Short mmCIF file of C-alpha atoms in Angstrom, two decimals:
data_model
loop_
_atom_site.label_atom_id
_atom_site.label_comp_id
_atom_site.label_asym_id
_atom_site.label_seq_id
_atom_site.Cartn_x
_atom_site.Cartn_y
_atom_site.Cartn_z
CA UNK A 1 0.00 -0.01 -0.01
CA UNK A 2 1.41 3.38 -0.96
CA UNK A 3 1.51 6.04 1.77
CA UNK A 4 1.52 9.73 0.94
CA UNK A 5 2.46 11.90 3.88
CA UNK A 6 1.86 15.66 4.02
CA UNK A 7 3.47 17.80 6.68
CA UNK A 8 2.01 21.27 7.09
CA UNK A 9 1.29 23.93 9.64
CA UNK A 10 -2.15 24.02 11.24
CA UNK A 11 -4.83 26.34 9.92
CA UNK A 12 -6.57 24.55 7.08
CA UNK A 13 -10.24 23.79 7.62
CA UNK A 14 -11.48 20.20 7.82
CA UNK A 15 -13.12 20.72 4.44
CA UNK A 16 -9.87 21.91 2.84
CA UNK A 17 -8.01 18.91 4.27
CA UNK A 18 -10.70 16.48 3.00
CA UNK A 19 -10.34 18.03 -0.47
CA UNK A 20 -6.54 17.70 -0.32
CA UNK A 21 -6.85 14.03 0.70
CA UNK A 22 -9.22 13.30 -2.19
CA UNK A 23 -7.10 15.12 -4.75
CA UNK A 24 -3.82 13.53 -3.65
CA UNK A 25 -5.43 10.09 -3.84
CA UNK A 26 -6.82 10.83 -7.30
CA UNK A 27 -3.46 12.13 -8.53
CA UNK A 28 -1.67 9.01 -7.30
CA UNK A 29 -4.29 6.74 -8.88
CA UNK A 30 -4.03 8.68 -12.16
CA UNK A 31 -0.21 8.50 -12.20
CA UNK A 32 0.18 4.86 -11.20
CA UNK A 33 -3.07 3.04 -11.92
CA UNK A 34 -3.35 2.00 -8.28
CA UNK A 35 -6.74 1.24 -6.80
CA UNK A 36 -8.01 4.17 -4.69
CA UNK A 37 -8.71 1.88 -1.73
CA UNK A 38 -5.03 0.97 -1.61
CA UNK A 39 -3.78 4.56 -1.30
CA UNK A 40 -3.17 5.86 2.19
CA UNK A 41 -2.75 9.59 2.79
CA UNK A 42 -1.90 11.23 6.10
CA UNK A 43 -1.66 14.84 7.19
CA UNK A 44 0.66 15.78 10.02
CA UNK A 45 0.31 19.24 11.47
CA UNK A 46 3.39 20.84 13.00
CA UNK A 47 3.11 24.18 14.76
CA UNK A 48 5.12 27.12 13.42
CA UNK A 49 7.08 27.11 16.70
CA UNK A 50 8.14 23.50 16.09
CA UNK A 51 9.25 23.96 12.47
CA UNK A 52 12.45 25.77 11.55
CA UNK A 53 14.37 26.68 8.44
CA UNK A 54 17.99 27.60 8.91
CA UNK A 55 17.62 27.50 12.69
CA UNK A 56 14.78 30.01 12.67
CA UNK A 57 11.21 28.97 13.47
CA UNK A 58 8.44 29.75 11.03
CA UNK A 59 6.93 31.99 13.72
CA UNK A 60 10.16 34.02 13.83
CA UNK A 61 10.36 34.17 10.04
CA UNK A 62 6.74 35.36 9.77
CA UNK A 63 7.34 38.19 12.25
CA UNK A 64 10.08 39.73 10.10
CA UNK A 65 9.32 42.45 7.61
CA UNK A 66 9.29 41.22 4.00
#
């Protein structure tokens, strides 16, 4: 069984996440010919304080002027 794993920050609505899960499954099925029932998709939400790029959290990066 293929497993697609999405890591993102919180904030998307339940409806948006359901749509993402459906579309990712459909894209995988379209690309590989797999059966939809065999495709697993998970969403992991990581807070902006627990995610860093270059040693700087996403919260810190967002608070900087553009």
